[in-house]
Tab-separated table of C-alpha atoms and ligand atoms in Angstrom:
chain	number	residue	atom	x	y	z
A	1	MET	CA	15.684	-19.926	38.176
A	2	LEU	CA	13.473	-22.570	36.260
A	3	THR	CA	14.781	-24.765	33.532
A	4	TYR	CA	11.164	-25.069	32.106
A	5	ASP	CA	8.160	-22.726	32.698
A	6	ALA	CA	5.563	-25.486	32.172
A	7	VAL	CA	6.206	-28.950	33.625
A	8	ILE	CA	3.804	-31.780	32.907
A	9	PHE	CA	3.909	-34.930	34.904
A	10	ASP	CA	2.657	-38.488	34.469
A	11	LEU	CA	1.096	-39.856	37.670
A	12	ASP	CA	1.942	-43.568	38.339
A	13	GLY	CA	5.627	-44.271	38.511
A	14	THR	CA	6.457	-40.567	38.277
A	15	LEU	CA	4.700	-38.761	41.137
A	16	THR	CA	3.372	-41.690	43.048
A	17	ASP	CA	4.367	-45.307	43.542
A	18	SER	CA	1.069	-47.130	43.012
A	19	ARG	CA	2.653	-50.547	42.688
A	20	PRO	CA	1.215	-52.254	45.893
A	21	GLY	CA	-2.296	-51.371	45.081
A	22	ILE	CA	-2.011	-52.210	41.400
A	23	TYR	CA	-0.474	-55.663	42.108
A	24	ALA	CA	-2.971	-56.416	44.770
A	25	CYS	CA	-5.984	-55.467	42.488
A	26	THR	CA	-4.631	-57.351	39.494
A	27	GLU	CA	-4.184	-60.430	41.651
A	28	TYR	CA	-7.667	-60.025	43.009
A	29	ALA	CA	-9.230	-59.905	39.420
A	30	LEU	CA	-7.244	-62.965	38.156
A	31	LYS	CA	-8.077	-65.084	41.221
A	32	LYS	CA	-11.817	-64.166	40.976
A	33	MET	CA	-11.633	-65.389	37.357
A	34	GLY	CA	-9.861	-68.514	38.388
A	35	LEU	CA	-6.770	-67.591	36.442
A	36	PRO	CA	-3.096	-67.932	37.719
A	37	VAL	CA	-1.275	-64.802	38.964
A	38	PRO	CA	1.795	-64.167	36.689
A	39	PRO	CA	5.272	-63.682	38.110
A	40	GLU	CA	6.425	-60.282	39.339
A	41	ASP	CA	8.300	-59.242	36.211
A	42	THR	CA	5.064	-59.726	34.218
A	43	LEU	CA	2.930	-58.033	36.921
A	44	ARG	CA	5.444	-55.083	36.619
A	45	ARG	CA	4.374	-54.619	33.048
A	46	PHE	CA	0.849	-53.797	34.232
A	47	LEU	CA	2.242	-50.594	35.677
A	48	GLY	CA	1.809	-47.694	33.220
A	49	PRO	CA	-0.304	-48.949	30.229
A	50	PRO	CA	-4.054	-49.231	30.132
A	51	LEU	CA	-5.263	-52.217	32.123
A	52	ALA	CA	-7.313	-54.025	29.488
A	53	GLU	CA	-4.340	-53.834	27.135
A	54	SER	CA	-2.166	-55.651	29.705
A	55	PHE	CA	-4.915	-58.287	30.432
A	56	THR	CA	-4.975	-59.222	26.788
A	57	LYS	CA	-1.211	-58.941	26.275
A	58	TYR	CA	0.037	-60.765	29.319
A	59	CYS	CA	-2.848	-63.107	30.465
A	60	GLY	CA	-4.076	-64.127	27.022
A	61	MET	CA	-7.574	-62.645	27.450
A	62	THR	CA	-10.091	-61.792	24.774
A	63	GLU	CA	-11.327	-58.172	24.747
A	64	GLU	CA	-14.418	-59.156	26.426
A	65	GLN	CA	-12.544	-61.006	29.120
A	66	ALA	CA	-10.253	-58.218	29.516
A	67	SER	CA	-13.120	-55.789	30.124
A	68	TYR	CA	-14.616	-58.055	32.769
A	69	ALA	CA	-11.142	-58.334	34.484
A	70	THR	CA	-10.912	-54.520	34.464
A	71	ASP	CA	-14.287	-54.457	36.162
A	72	LEU	CA	-13.190	-56.856	38.899
A	73	TYR	CA	-10.009	-54.875	39.387
A	74	ARG	CA	-11.991	-51.726	39.961
A	75	GLU	CA	-14.137	-53.675	42.578
A	76	ARG	CA	-11.111	-53.632	44.811
A	77	TYR	CA	-9.281	-50.536	43.512
A	78	ILE	CA	-12.127	-48.168	44.175
A	79	PRO	CA	-12.593	-48.770	47.941
A	80	ILE	CA	-9.038	-49.818	48.836
A	81	GLY	CA	-6.491	-50.073	46.067
A	82	TRP	CA	-6.042	-46.391	45.236
A	83	LYS	CA	-4.905	-45.616	48.830
A	84	GLU	CA	-2.244	-48.296	48.683
A	85	ASN	CA	0.063	-45.773	47.082
A	86	SER	CA	2.839	-43.464	48.022
A	87	VAL	CA	4.165	-40.135	46.961
A	88	TYR	CA	7.867	-40.368	45.957
A	89	PRO	CA	10.243	-38.551	48.287
A	90	ARG	CA	10.964	-34.956	47.436
A	91	ILE	CA	8.029	-34.701	45.026
A	92	ARG	CA	5.912	-32.535	47.282
A	93	ALA	CA	8.806	-30.196	47.916
A	94	LEU	CA	9.597	-30.101	44.219
A	95	LEU	CA	5.935	-29.211	43.192
A	96	SER	CA	5.845	-26.544	45.902
A	97	ALA	CA	9.144	-25.128	44.798
A	98	LEU	CA	8.203	-24.915	41.165
A	99	LYS	CA	4.915	-23.376	41.965
A	100	GLU	CA	6.497	-20.758	44.099
A	101	ARG	CA	8.825	-19.848	41.187
A	102	GLY	CA	5.842	-19.316	38.916
A	103	ALA	CA	5.944	-22.532	36.892
A	104	TYR	CA	2.713	-23.888	35.212
A	105	LEU	CA	2.152	-27.498	36.428
A	106	ALA	CA	0.038	-30.127	34.997
A	107	VAL	CA	-0.625	-33.930	35.000
A	108	ALA	CA	-1.193	-35.948	31.954
A	109	THR	CA	-1.838	-39.577	32.884
A	110	GLY	CA	-3.277	-42.807	31.454
A	111	LYS	CA	-5.248	-43.322	34.670
A	112	PRO	CA	-8.891	-42.242	34.443
A	113	GLU	CA	-9.087	-38.529	35.155
A	114	HIS	CA	-11.608	-38.682	38.005
A	115	THR	CA	-9.503	-41.346	39.970
A	116	SER	CA	-6.269	-39.264	39.324
A	117	VAL	CA	-7.889	-36.050	40.689
A	118	GLU	CA	-9.032	-38.057	43.825
A	119	ILE	CA	-5.575	-39.500	44.387
A	120	LEU	CA	-3.907	-36.099	43.992
A	121	ARG	CA	-6.391	-34.678	46.394
A	122	TYR	CA	-6.059	-37.365	49.059
A	123	PHE	CA	-2.232	-36.974	49.054
A	124	GLY	CA	-2.445	-33.195	49.258
A	125	LEU	CA	-0.937	-32.595	45.779
A	126	LEU	CA	-3.899	-31.327	43.725
A	127	GLN	CA	-3.380	-27.698	44.955
A	128	TYR	CA	-0.101	-27.616	42.918
A	129	PHE	CA	-1.572	-28.353	39.599
A	130	ASP	CA	-3.192	-25.988	37.079
A	131	LYS	CA	-4.631	-28.811	35.135
A	132	VAL	CA	-5.047	-32.576	35.254
A	133	ALA	CA	-5.886	-34.693	32.169
A	134	GLY	CA	-6.560	-38.348	31.979
A	135	PRO	CA	-8.883	-40.508	29.988
A	136	THR	CA	-12.620	-39.644	30.744
A	137	PRO	CA	-15.558	-42.086	30.344
A	138	GLY	CA	-16.046	-40.786	26.779
A	139	ASP	CA	-12.484	-41.220	25.591
A	140	LEU	CA	-10.884	-44.301	27.290
A	141	HIS	CA	-8.463	-44.760	24.431
A	142	ALA	CA	-6.921	-41.261	24.470
A	143	ASP	CA	-3.204	-41.529	23.726
A	144	LYS	CA	-0.539	-39.813	25.682
A	145	GLY	CA	0.151	-37.213	23.034
A	146	MET	CA	-3.382	-36.092	23.017
A	147	LEU	CA	-3.508	-35.939	26.835
A	148	ILE	CA	-0.345	-33.891	26.938
A	149	ARG	CA	-1.853	-31.417	24.257
A	150	ARG	CA	-4.991	-31.054	26.406
A	151	VAL	CA	-2.877	-29.573	29.272
A	152	LEU	CA	-0.157	-27.804	27.237
A	153	PRO	CA	-0.134	-23.955	27.666
A	154	GLU	CA	0.597	-21.734	24.723
A	155	GLY	CA	4.002	-20.367	24.209
A	156	GLN	CA	5.771	-21.633	27.185
A	157	LYS	CA	8.858	-23.799	27.369
A	158	ALA	CA	7.469	-27.158	28.382
A	159	VAL	CA	8.672	-30.594	29.412
A	160	MET	CA	6.844	-33.897	30.012
A	161	ILE	CA	8.266	-36.238	32.737
A	162	GLY	CA	7.256	-39.840	32.571
A	163	ASP	CA	8.588	-43.245	33.356
A	164	ILE	CA	7.528	-45.456	30.395
A	165	ALA	CA	8.460	-45.279	26.743
A	166	GLY	CA	4.870	-44.186	25.905
A	167	ASP	CA	5.279	-41.052	27.858
A	168	ILE	CA	8.502	-40.026	25.989
A	169	LYS	CA	6.711	-40.919	22.635
A	170	GLY	CA	3.803	-38.723	23.846
A	171	ALA	CA	6.043	-35.927	24.562
A	172	GLN	CA	7.516	-36.214	21.083
A	173	ASP	CA	4.015	-36.458	19.481
A	174	ALA	CA	3.090	-33.183	21.406
A	175	GLY	CA	6.245	-31.442	20.335
A	176	VAL	CA	7.787	-30.878	23.900
A	177	ASP	CA	10.988	-31.935	25.640
A	178	SER	CA	10.915	-34.976	27.943
A	179	ILE	CA	12.523	-36.434	30.945
A	180	ALA	CA	12.606	-40.180	31.563
A	181	ALA	CA	11.821	-40.868	35.275
A	182	LEU	CA	14.080	-43.978	35.456
A	183	TYR	CA	13.140	-44.546	39.077
A	184	GLY	CA	9.598	-45.587	38.086
A	185	TYR	CA	8.350	-48.797	36.487
A	186	GLY	CA	9.205	-48.275	32.835
A	187	ASN	CA	11.695	-50.707	31.156
A	188	ARG	CA	14.899	-48.746	31.210
A	189	GLU	CA	16.146	-49.854	27.861
A	190	GLU	CA	12.847	-49.297	26.144
A	191	THR	CA	12.420	-45.834	27.720
A	192	LEU	CA	15.951	-44.635	26.895
A	193	ALA	CA	15.602	-46.048	23.285
A	194	ARG	CA	12.934	-43.606	22.721
A	195	ARG	CA	15.637	-40.794	23.224
A	196	PRO	CA	14.180	-38.516	25.908
A	197	THR	CA	15.780	-35.022	26.225
A	198	HIS	CA	16.984	-35.908	29.775
A	199	ALA	CA	16.858	-38.894	32.298
A	200	ALA	CA	16.603	-38.710	36.106
A	201	GLU	CA	17.734	-41.742	38.174
A	202	THR	CA	16.096	-40.415	41.348
A	203	THR	CA	13.575	-37.810	42.313
A	204	GLN	CA	16.463	-35.782	43.790
A	205	ALA	CA	18.080	-35.843	40.291
A	206	LEU	CA	14.720	-34.579	38.972
A	207	CYS	CA	14.731	-31.747	41.495
A	208	ASP	CA	18.369	-30.819	40.356
A	209	LEU	CA	17.252	-30.779	36.807
A	210	LEU	CA	14.147	-28.794	37.189
A	211	CYS	CA	14.650	-26.531	39.991
A	212	PRO	CA	18.480	-26.426	40.863
A	213	ASP	CA	18.153	-23.828	43.699
A	214	MET	CA	15.601	-25.948	45.684
A	215	PRO	CA	16.246	-25.973	49.479
A	216	ALA	CA	17.485	-29.030	51.209
A	217	PRO	CA	14.648	-31.137	53.023
A	218	LYS	CA	13.481	-29.772	56.306
A	219	GLY	CA	13.658	-32.214	59.219
A	220	TYR	CA	10.916	-32.332	61.866
A	221	PHE	CA	10.762	-33.870	65.361
A	222	ILE	CA	7.418	-35.220	66.529
A	223	ALA	CA	6.891	-36.637	70.043
A	224	LEU	CA	3.904	-38.872	70.769
A	225	GLU	CA	2.608	-38.752	74.259
A	226	GLY	CA	-0.311	-40.088	76.447
A	227	GLY	CA	-0.898	-42.383	79.417
A	228	ASP	CA	-0.208	-46.197	79.594
A	229	GLY	CA	-2.729	-48.013	77.188
A	230	CYS	CA	-3.730	-44.981	75.155
A	231	GLY	CA	-2.702	-46.762	71.899
A	232	LYS	CA	0.456	-44.929	71.275
A	233	SER	CA	2.296	-47.991	69.792
A	234	THR	CA	-0.495	-48.642	67.303
A	235	GLN	CA	-0.743	-44.933	66.328
A	236	GLY	CA	2.974	-44.637	66.137
A	237	LYS	CA	3.139	-47.407	63.559
A	238	ALA	CA	0.035	-46.160	61.508
A	239	LEU	CA	1.490	-42.580	61.603
A	240	ALA	CA	4.875	-43.633	60.436
A	241	GLU	CA	3.327	-45.525	57.603
A	242	ARG	CA	1.083	-42.669	56.605
A	243	LEU	CA	3.816	-40.205	56.670
A	244	ALA	CA	6.009	-42.369	54.498
A	245	GLN	CA	3.079	-42.790	51.988
A	246	PHE	CA	2.960	-38.982	51.918
A	247	GLY	CA	6.541	-38.938	50.666
A	248	TYR	CA	8.410	-38.240	54.051
A	249	THR	CA	11.545	-40.048	55.013
A	250	VAL	CA	10.567	-41.349	58.566
A	251	ARG	CA	12.641	-42.351	61.521
A	252	ARG	CA	10.498	-44.073	64.212
A	253	THR	CA	12.017	-44.300	67.597
A	254	ARG	CA	11.125	-44.564	71.250
A	255	GLU	CA	11.948	-43.533	74.745
A	256	PRO	CA	13.352	-44.846	76.924
A	257	GLY	CA	15.537	-46.471	74.281
A	258	GLY	CA	16.049	-45.807	70.631
A	259	CYS	CA	19.827	-46.523	70.641
A	260	PRO	CA	21.953	-49.408	72.331
A	261	ILE	CA	22.903	-47.515	75.518
A	262	ALA	CA	19.465	-46.143	75.978
A	263	GLU	CA	17.979	-49.561	75.431
A	264	GLU	CA	20.164	-50.945	78.137
A	265	ILE	CA	19.022	-48.214	80.554
A	266	ARG	CA	15.351	-49.146	79.579
A	267	LYS	CA	15.922	-52.671	80.786
A	268	ILE	CA	16.839	-51.381	84.270
A	269	VAL	CA	14.101	-48.692	84.525
A	270	LEU	CA	11.370	-50.802	83.112
A	271	ALA	CA	12.176	-54.152	84.796
A	272	LYS	CA	9.269	-56.285	85.656
A	273	GLU	CA	10.184	-56.612	89.385
A	274	ASP	CA	10.413	-53.622	91.680
A	275	GLY	CA	13.987	-53.578	92.951
A	276	GLY	CA	13.313	-50.622	95.327
A	277	MET	CA	14.433	-47.894	92.771
A	278	CYS	CA	13.871	-44.478	94.344
A	279	ALA	CA	12.040	-41.732	92.202
A	280	GLU	CA	15.186	-39.623	91.716
A	281	THR	CA	17.068	-42.480	90.281
A	282	GLU	CA	14.261	-43.389	88.012
A	283	ALA	CA	14.109	-39.822	86.766
A	284	LEU	CA	17.881	-39.543	86.214
A	285	LEU	CA	17.874	-42.761	84.301
A	286	PHE	CA	15.136	-41.634	82.016
A	287	ALA	CA	17.105	-38.436	81.532
A	288	ALA	CA	20.402	-40.280	80.870
A	289	ALA	CA	18.766	-42.437	78.310
A	290	ARG	CA	17.408	-39.192	76.654
A	291	ALA	CA	20.727	-37.442	76.545
A	292	GLN	CA	22.184	-40.400	74.490
A	293	HIS	CA	19.224	-40.728	72.274
A	294	VAL	CA	18.958	-37.128	71.427
A	295	LYS	CA	22.623	-36.851	70.572
A	296	GLU	CA	23.007	-40.257	68.741
A	297	VAL	CA	19.682	-40.463	66.872
A	298	ILE	CA	17.250	-37.567	66.988
A	299	LEU	CA	19.361	-34.579	66.194
A	300	PRO	CA	21.398	-36.183	63.336
A	301	ALA	CA	18.209	-37.431	61.617
A	302	VAL	CA	16.441	-34.053	61.958
A	303	LYS	CA	19.533	-32.462	60.504
A	304	ASN	CA	19.468	-34.965	57.752
A	305	GLY	CA	15.958	-33.810	56.761
A	306	GLU	CA	14.209	-36.849	58.296
A	307	ILE	CA	10.952	-36.812	60.102
A	308	VAL	CA	11.552	-38.231	63.588
A	309	LEU	CA	8.591	-39.751	65.194
A	310	CYS	CA	9.408	-40.559	68.900
A	311	ASP	CA	7.137	-42.562	71.114
A	312	ARG	CA	7.338	-40.514	74.357
A	313	PHE	CA	9.692	-37.771	75.262
A	314	VAL	CA	10.418	-35.267	77.988
A	315	ASP	CA	6.717	-34.707	78.766
A	316	SER	CA	6.572	-38.324	79.947
A	317	SER	CA	9.238	-37.384	82.546
A	318	LEU	CA	7.442	-34.242	83.538
A	319	VAL	CA	4.183	-36.171	83.978
A	320	TYR	CA	5.409	-39.586	85.428
A	321	GLN	CA	8.323	-38.436	87.586
A	322	GLY	CA	7.503	-34.718	87.984
A	323	ILE	CA	3.809	-34.959	88.834
A	324	ALA	CA	2.844	-38.589	89.408
A	325	ARG	CA	5.946	-39.519	91.471
A	326	GLY	CA	5.940	-35.972	93.101
A	327	LEU	CA	9.423	-34.849	92.331
A	328	GLY	CA	8.061	-31.461	91.037
A	329	LEU	CA	8.225	-30.062	87.537
A	330	ASP	CA	11.117	-27.697	88.172
A	331	TRP	CA	13.470	-30.380	89.310
A	332	VAL	CA	12.550	-32.780	86.425
A	333	ARG	CA	12.786	-29.842	83.909
A	334	GLU	CA	16.187	-28.894	85.297
A	335	ILE	CA	17.771	-32.349	84.787
A	336	ASN	CA	16.356	-32.799	81.371
A	337	ARG	CA	17.433	-29.473	80.105
A	338	VAL	CA	20.905	-30.846	80.363
A	339	ALA	CA	19.792	-34.086	78.639
A	340	TYR	CA	18.181	-32.691	75.542
A	341	ARG	CA	19.517	-29.128	74.953
A	342	GLU	CA	18.282	-28.074	71.524
A	343	GLY	CA	16.381	-31.397	70.943
A	344	VAL	CA	12.964	-29.855	71.546
A	345	PRO	CA	10.047	-31.425	69.637
A	346	ASP	CA	8.599	-29.329	66.860
A	347	VAL	CA	5.160	-30.809	67.908
A	348	THR	CA	3.754	-33.257	70.456
A	349	LEU	CA	0.920	-35.467	69.781
A	350	TYR	CA	-1.092	-36.038	72.594
A	351	LEU	CA	-3.447	-39.055	72.645
A	352	ARG	CA	-6.070	-38.218	75.231
A	353	MET	CA	-7.917	-40.942	77.163
A	354	ASP	CA	-9.452	-41.732	80.435
A	355	HIS	CA	-6.779	-43.553	82.495
A	356	GLU	CA	-9.018	-46.449	83.590
A	357	ALA	CA	-10.325	-47.342	80.248
A	358	ALA	CA	-6.661	-46.885	78.842
A	359	MET	CA	-5.220	-49.343	81.521
A	360	ALA	CA	-7.992	-51.880	80.930
A	361	ARG	CA	-6.939	-51.921	77.296
A	362	ARG	CA	-3.351	-52.015	78.109
A	363	LEU	CA	-3.698	-55.061	80.606
A	364	ALA	CA	-5.717	-56.999	78.106
A	365	VAL	CA	-2.604	-57.112	75.748
A	366	SER	CA	0.410	-58.266	78.020
A	367	GLN	CA	2.111	-58.304	81.419
A	368	PRO	CA	2.462	-54.885	82.970
A	369	ASP	CA	5.934	-53.461	83.737
A	370	ARG	CA	7.143	-51.800	86.975
A	371	ILE	CA	5.557	-48.565	86.039
A	372	GLU	CA	2.357	-49.890	84.785
A	373	LYS	CA	1.861	-51.734	88.072
A	374	ALA	CA	2.085	-48.513	90.010
A	375	GLY	CA	-1.655	-48.477	90.777
A	376	ASP	CA	-4.742	-46.559	89.780
A	377	SER	CA	-4.064	-43.289	91.803
A	378	PHE	CA	-0.718	-43.080	90.069
A	379	HIS	CA	-2.230	-43.468	86.706
A	380	ALA	CA	-5.023	-40.940	87.673
A	381	ARG	CA	-2.187	-38.478	88.450
A	382	THR	CA	-0.421	-39.162	85.002
A	383	GLU	CA	-3.765	-38.399	83.220
A	384	ALA	CA	-4.164	-35.202	85.084
A	385	GLY	CA	-0.515	-34.403	84.600
A	386	PHE	CA	-0.754	-34.546	80.754
A	387	GLU	CA	-3.952	-32.355	80.981
A	388	GLN	CA	-1.916	-29.882	83.020
A	389	LEU	CA	0.870	-29.777	80.561
A	390	TYR	CA	-1.564	-29.354	77.773
A	391	ARG	CA	-3.357	-26.491	79.580
A	392	GLU	CA	-0.104	-24.695	80.264
A	393	ALA	CA	1.003	-24.631	76.632
A	394	PRO	CA	-1.664	-25.850	74.206
A	395	ASP	CA	0.204	-24.579	71.068
A	396	ARG	CA	2.904	-27.136	71.623
A	397	PHE	CA	0.357	-30.012	71.149
A	398	LEU	CA	-2.034	-31.528	68.678
A	399	THR	CA	-4.565	-33.576	70.557
A	400	VAL	CA	-6.956	-36.358	69.574
A	401	ASN	CA	-9.682	-38.360	71.521
A	402	ALA	CA	-7.871	-41.727	71.740
A	403	ALA	CA	-10.983	-43.615	72.867
A	404	GLN	CA	-12.235	-43.630	69.264
A	405	LYS	CA	-11.614	-46.653	66.977
A	406	PRO	CA	-7.792	-46.900	66.065
A	407	GLU	CA	-8.474	-45.984	62.317
A	408	GLU	CA	-10.456	-42.913	63.395
A	409	VAL	CA	-7.720	-41.802	65.716
A	410	THR	CA	-5.107	-42.184	62.898
A	411	GLU	CA	-7.281	-40.252	60.455
A	412	GLU	CA	-7.884	-37.308	62.780
A	413	ILE	CA	-4.290	-36.933	64.172
A	414	PHE	CA	-2.584	-37.427	60.829
A	415	GLY	CA	-4.849	-34.688	59.302
A	416	LYS	CA	-3.938	-32.253	62.053
A	417	LEU	CA	-0.258	-33.134	61.804
A	418	PHE	CA	-0.014	-33.023	57.973
A	419	ASP	CA	-1.660	-29.486	58.015
A	420	ARG	CA	0.760	-28.394	60.682
A	421	MET	CA	3.756	-29.700	58.831
A	422	THR	CA	2.887	-28.331	55.443
A	423	GLY	CA	1.977	-25.072	57.173
A	424	GLU	CA	5.478	-24.851	58.477
A	425	GLY	CA	7.010	-25.760	55.128
A	426	VAL	CA	7.909	-29.334	55.943
A	427	LEU	CA	7.409	-30.921	52.616
B	501	TYD	P1	6.608	-48.645	77.284
B	501	TYD	O1	6.611	-50.165	77.437
B	501	TYD	O2	7.291	-47.964	76.157
B	501	TYD	O3	5.058	-48.161	77.400
B	501	TYD	P2	4.192	-47.201	76.480
B	501	TYD	O4	3.781	-48.068	75.311
B	501	TYD	O5	2.996	-46.875	77.429
B	501	TYD	O6	4.971	-46.041	76.182
B	501	TYD	O7	7.044	-48.009	78.632
B	501	TYD	C1	7.394	-46.745	78.914
B	501	TYD	C2	6.988	-46.498	80.346
B	501	TYD	O8	7.900	-45.630	80.910
B	501	TYD	C3	5.603	-45.928	80.582
B	501	TYD	O9	4.927	-46.433	81.620
B	501	TYD	C4	5.924	-44.398	80.822
B	501	TYD	C5	7.263	-44.451	81.488
B	501	TYD	N1	8.124	-43.350	81.201
B	501	TYD	C6	8.436	-42.555	82.326
B	501	TYD	O10	7.929	-42.754	83.378
B	501	TYD	N2	9.229	-41.344	82.116
B	501	TYD	C7	9.854	-41.063	80.902
B	501	TYD	O11	10.455	-40.146	80.766
B	501	TYD	C8	9.483	-41.933	79.882
B	501	TYD	C9	10.115	-41.711	78.477
B	501	TYD	C10	8.675	-43.140	80.013
């Protein structure tokens, strides 16, 4: 059941949070002009209205200076600033649910149309929209009402959602209902004083208003695996950031560890000195830490609709203890089945890399732990071990050549992960 058949969204402050990019580019332009950067509550006013207007209003510029400042702003915005943006949580799921139920969806934004389309494409949102309207080079002064009318379909019950007073006024000019997105940047009093038809404090409230029967968010469990030095920590951080920018609620964690008891076990099992620990003890300690971590952290987070990104999981035990230490896959599988029960990763990201190059990279960074000191033939066995697990069940994994530049690795593996998640309805 849909509340409205046609839903028109503003972009900045409604679908995406573009604040970091906008602030950084505004500061860049002002510094280049040798002007002081205004305080945050003034910068905040740059979010929403046309840029040149804000430069004249808040920085005392002439029209000519404001146009120059806008050019400088774009100098940083075009290569970098537009990606410093994030989709608000639940928005992707909302758009998908509305589309599935037959709604007409459009964007009417004050941001140049070409840039808006690029942003929507980059964040994987463009596919949901029937139309996108923003100022084009010929009509930079198009007002919101005009833009809304450009995308408005005939004879459907329509609503415009936006975070600033200008969006609400635009909706009224175009003769449609409006929803104030109070989670955006608009001044709350000014926006409400315009008397929008409805107001939403959060994106969840917006979902409840527009699509009351929307399903709850789907959680997802991602494991990140690879030999020592393959760049997992760097990639884990970059992937967590990227997932959050794409609107997901991310819980980053690691093994062994991830919760107080498992972190204590980590200290024993990854001690710098070799205290004569036998392979069986080592394997059981990893499994014990895992049992606690799965029960205490991973399963509750997935149940809560979060995306869990875990640095290493049971494949590390299979490879390091089962294969490299020679305990055998069956025995390690057996003790771990008890440890993680239904906590099986939905997908495992495998960072593939030659073990010698990976270890050289690893040792350049800090002192090795007990396992990292295990020697070259041990690490050759871990590399072969991961390859063996991959060959046995390739569908469980997404792989990437981890010897590439870190940004290239992130780009490639995130692309594959995002396709897999959206394909499985994890929005
Ligand atoms: P860590 O410092 O987290 O290194 P990395 O960044 O390479 O993950 O150390 C984890 C070490 O523990 C790593 O050498 C692999 C090993 N390990 C196992 O041997 N079995 C396991 O089950 C897990 C989770 C890790």
